[in-house]
């Protein structure tokens, strides 16, 4: 088995057992393969292994690799695989990069201000799209990090929910960079609380069902705390 496929299988097993440990169905957390450090060849291997939910954090790079991956698959007679890929924008998004992002991505995880949401809503209207988005929360409340402040999230969710061309499907967060598992767990628990609160107050309707949290170092804790999507890169490609 090629090494990438083997690693993907290990991660998939890790996700399934973390789900079971948390009393959840083994397939209740979706793997987003973060390709920002991967080569085109590695990305092709990922797609051939059947993993089509891919994440990138920079639009410019995403455009380049999406094209190259498409060409490469086409050249090997597998253009159908290229059309199955779902790209997720997971990194900070500048307002002037919204249009190219919408042309490639099926979901944006990193919406964290009203102005960005408004920009995406307007661009989506022009492109006749209804865009699935997640609201990024700064759960560790580190000042240098992206994400809406915890105290602003409910109100922001209400505002975004009223935008006609956006579909608010959940929350996204990143844990602080620390080896201290309790600090990580506390940040994820806060995201979970906000998620449940928004859901129970029926601010945004039944589509609100995703909690995108957990990376290579902390995905097991994230699943324990309710993640429905984990975004993993270095554990696969490093
Ligand atoms: C890079 C990145 C990841 C993946 O992190 P790894 O530690 O490589 O698994 C997840 N989410 C975001 C927003 C990222 O930028």
Coordinates of C-alpha atoms and ligand atoms in Angstrom, one line a residue:
X1 CA 0.0 0.0 0.0
X2 CA 1.4 3.4 -0.9
X3 CA 2.5 5.4 2.2
X4 CA -0.1 8.2 1.8
X5 CA -3.0 5.7 1.5
X6 CA -1.6 3.9 4.5
X7 CA -1.5 7.1 6.6
X8 CA -5.0 8.0 5.5
X9 CA -6.2 4.6 6.7
X10 CA -4.5 5.0 10.1
X11 CA -6.1 8.5 10.5
X12 CA -9.5 7.2 9.5
X13 CA -9.1 4.3 12.0
X14 CA -8.1 6.9 14.7
X15 CA -11.2 9.0 13.9
X16 CA -13.5 6.0 14.0
X17 CA -12.1 4.8 17.4
X18 CA -12.3 8.3 18.9
X19 CA -16.0 8.4 17.8
X20 CA -16.7 5.0 19.3
X21 CA -14.9 6.0 22.6
X22 CA -17.2 9.1 22.7
X23 CA -20.3 6.9 22.3
X24 CA -20.8 8.1 18.7
X25 CA -21.1 6.3 15.4
X26 CA -17.7 5.5 13.9
X27 CA -18.4 7.5 10.8
X28 CA -19.8 10.6 12.6
X29 CA -16.7 12.8 12.1
X30 CA -15.7 13.7 8.6
X31 CA -12.0 13.9 7.6
X32 CA -11.0 17.0 5.8
X33 CA -7.5 16.4 4.3
X34 CA -5.5 19.6 4.6
X35 CA -3.3 19.7 1.6
X36 CA -1.4 23.0 2.1
X37 CA 2.0 21.2 2.5
X38 CA 1.3 18.4 0.1
X39 CA 2.7 18.0 -3.5
X40 CA 0.4 17.5 -6.5
X41 CA 1.4 13.9 -6.6
X42 CA 0.4 13.4 -3.0
X43 CA -2.9 15.1 -3.5
X44 CA -3.6 12.8 -6.5
X45 CA -2.9 9.8 -4.3
X46 CA -5.3 11.1 -1.7
X47 CA -8.1 11.5 -4.3
X48 CA -7.4 8.1 -5.8
X49 CA -7.7 6.6 -2.4
X50 CA -11.2 8.0 -2.3
X51 CA -10.7 11.0 0.0
X52 CA -12.4 14.0 -1.7
X53 CA -12.9 16.4 1.1
X54 CA -9.8 18.6 0.9
X55 CA -8.9 21.8 2.8
X56 CA -6.7 24.8 2.0
X57 CA -6.0 28.0 3.8
X58 CA -4.8 30.3 1.0
X59 CA -6.9 31.1 -2.1
X60 CA -4.0 31.8 -4.4
X61 CA -2.3 28.5 -3.7
X62 CA -5.7 26.7 -3.8
X63 CA -6.3 28.0 -7.3
X64 CA -3.0 26.8 -8.5
X65 CA -3.2 23.3 -7.1
X66 CA -6.9 22.8 -8.0
X67 CA -5.9 23.5 -11.6
X68 CA -2.8 21.3 -11.5
X69 CA -4.7 18.4 -9.8
X70 CA -7.4 18.7 -12.4
X71 CA -5.0 18.7 -15.3
X72 CA -3.1 15.8 -13.9
X73 CA -6.2 13.7 -13.4
X74 CA -7.4 14.5 -16.8
X75 CA -4.1 13.5 -18.4
X76 CA -4.5 10.1 -16.7
X77 CA -8.1 9.7 -17.9
X78 CA -9.6 10.3 -14.5
X79 CA -11.2 13.7 -15.0
X80 CA -14.3 12.4 -13.2
X81 CA -12.3 12.2 -10.0
X82 CA -11.3 15.9 -10.3
X83 CA -15.0 16.8 -10.5
X84 CA -15.8 15.0 -7.3
X85 CA -13.3 16.9 -5.1
X86 CA -14.9 19.3 -2.5
X87 CA -12.5 22.1 -1.6
X88 CA -12.9 23.6 1.9
X89 CA -11.5 27.1 2.6
X90 CA -10.2 26.9 6.1
X91 CA -7.9 29.9 6.4
X92 CA -8.4 33.6 6.9
X93 CA -10.2 35.0 3.9
X94 CA -9.6 38.6 2.7
X95 CA -12.7 40.3 1.3
X96 CA -11.1 40.9 -2.1
X97 CA -10.5 37.1 -2.5
X98 CA -14.1 36.1 -2.0
X99 CA -15.0 35.7 -5.6
X100 CA -12.2 33.3 -6.6
X101 CA -12.9 31.3 -3.4
X102 CA -16.5 30.9 -4.3
X103 CA -15.6 29.7 -7.8
X104 CA -13.6 26.8 -6.3
X105 CA -14.8 26.0 -2.8
X106 CA -17.9 24.1 -1.6
X107 CA -17.7 25.4 2.0
X108 CA -16.0 28.3 3.8
X109 CA -15.0 27.4 7.4
X110 CA -13.5 30.8 8.3
X111 CA -16.2 33.4 8.3
X112 CA -15.5 35.6 11.3
X113 CA -16.8 39.1 10.7
X114 CA -20.1 40.6 9.6
X115 CA -18.3 42.5 6.8
X116 CA -16.8 39.3 5.4
X117 CA -20.2 37.5 5.6
X118 CA -21.8 40.4 3.7
X119 CA -19.2 40.3 1.0
X120 CA -19.7 36.6 0.5
X121 CA -23.4 37.0 0.5
X122 CA -23.2 39.7 -2.2
X123 CA -20.7 37.7 -4.3
X124 CA -22.8 34.5 -4.0
X125 CA -25.9 36.4 -5.1
X126 CA -24.1 37.5 -8.3
X127 CA -22.9 33.9 -9.0
X128 CA -26.4 32.5 -8.1
X129 CA -25.0 30.4 -5.3
X130 CA -26.1 29.5 -1.8
X131 CA -22.9 29.0 0.0
X132 CA -22.5 26.7 3.0
X133 CA -20.4 28.5 5.6
X134 CA -19.2 28.0 9.2
X135 CA -18.7 30.8 11.7
X136 CA -15.1 30.8 13.1
X137 CA -14.9 31.4 16.8
X138 CA -11.8 32.4 18.7
X139 CA -12.4 30.0 21.6
X140 CA -9.1 30.3 23.2
X141 CA -9.6 34.1 23.3
X142 CA -5.9 34.7 22.2
X143 CA -5.9 38.3 20.9
X144 CA -3.7 37.5 17.9
X145 CA -6.0 34.8 16.5
X146 CA -8.6 35.0 13.9
X147 CA -12.2 34.2 14.8
X148 CA -15.1 36.0 16.2
X149 CA -14.9 36.7 20.0
X150 CA -17.0 34.2 22.0
X151 CA -19.2 37.0 23.3
X152 CA -20.1 38.2 19.7
X153 CA -20.9 34.8 18.2
X154 CA -24.6 34.5 19.0
X155 CA -25.4 37.9 17.6
X156 CA -23.2 37.3 14.5
X157 CA -25.0 34.0 13.9
X158 CA -28.3 35.7 14.0
X159 CA -27.2 38.3 11.5
X160 CA -25.6 35.8 9.1
X161 CA -28.7 33.6 9.3
X162 CA -30.7 36.3 7.7
X163 CA -28.5 36.6 4.7
X164 CA -30.3 35.1 1.7
X165 CA -27.3 33.6 -0.1
X166 CA -25.5 32.1 2.9
X167 CA -26.2 28.8 4.6
X168 CA -24.9 28.9 8.1
X169 CA -24.1 25.2 8.8
X170 CA -22.1 25.4 12.0
X171 CA -19.0 26.7 13.9
X172 CA -15.3 26.3 13.4
X173 CA -12.6 26.8 15.9
X174 CA -8.9 26.2 16.5
X175 CA -7.4 25.2 19.8
X176 CA -4.5 27.1 21.3
X177 CA -1.1 25.7 20.3
X178 CA -0.2 23.9 23.5
X179 CA 0.6 20.4 24.6
X180 CA -1.7 21.0 27.6
X181 CA -4.7 18.8 26.9
X182 CA -6.9 20.5 29.4
X183 CA -6.4 23.9 27.8
X184 CA -7.3 22.3 24.5
X185 CA -10.3 20.5 25.9
X186 CA -11.6 23.7 27.5
X187 CA -11.4 25.6 24.2
X188 CA -13.3 22.8 22.4
X189 CA -15.8 22.6 25.2
X190 CA -16.5 26.3 24.8
X191 CA -17.1 25.9 21.0
X192 CA -19.5 23.0 21.8
X193 CA -21.5 25.1 24.3
X194 CA -21.9 27.9 21.8
X195 CA -22.9 25.3 19.1
X196 CA -25.5 23.8 21.3
X197 CA -26.8 27.2 22.4
X198 CA -27.3 28.4 18.8
X199 CA -28.9 25.1 17.9
X200 CA -31.3 25.0 20.9
X201 CA -32.4 28.6 20.5
X202 CA -33.3 27.8 16.9
X203 CA -31.5 30.9 15.6
X204 CA -30.5 29.3 12.4
X205 CA -32.7 26.3 11.6
X206 CA -32.0 22.6 11.1
X207 CA -29.0 23.0 8.8
X208 CA -26.9 24.0 11.7
X209 CA -25.1 20.7 12.3
X210 CA -21.4 21.1 11.9
X211 CA -18.6 21.6 14.4
X212 CA -15.3 21.9 12.6
X213 CA -12.5 21.4 15.1
X214 CA -9.4 19.3 15.6
X215 CA -6.1 19.0 13.7
X216 CA -3.3 16.4 13.7
X217 CA -2.3 17.0 17.3
X218 CA -5.7 17.3 18.9
X219 CA -8.4 15.6 16.7
X220 CA -9.1 12.9 19.3
X221 CA -10.0 15.5 22.0
X222 CA -12.0 17.4 19.4
X223 CA -14.1 14.3 18.6
X224 CA -14.6 13.7 22.3
X225 CA -15.9 17.2 22.5
X226 CA -18.3 16.8 19.6
X227 CA -16.4 17.7 16.4
X228 CA -18.2 16.6 13.2
X229 CA -15.3 17.6 10.9
X230 CA -11.6 17.3 11.7
X231 CA -9.0 19.1 9.5
X232 CA -5.8 17.1 9.3
X233 CA -2.6 17.8 7.4
X234 CA 0.7 17.1 9.0
X235 CA -0.2 13.7 10.3
X236 CA -0.7 12.6 6.7
X237 CA 2.0 14.5 4.8
X238 CA 4.8 15.2 7.3
Ligands
LIG1 C1 -3.0 23.8 8.6 C2 -4.3 23.8 9.2 C3 -4.9 22.6 9.7 C4 -4.2 21.3 9.7 O1 -3.2 21.3 10.7 P1 -2.2 20.0 10.9 O2 -1.6 20.3 12.2 O3 -1.3 20.1 9.8 O4 -3.1 18.8 10.9 C5 -6.2 22.7 10.1 N1 -6.9 23.9 10.1 C6 -6.4 25.0 9.7 C7 -7.2 26.2 9.7 C8 -5.1 25.0 9.2 O5 -4.5 26.1 8.7

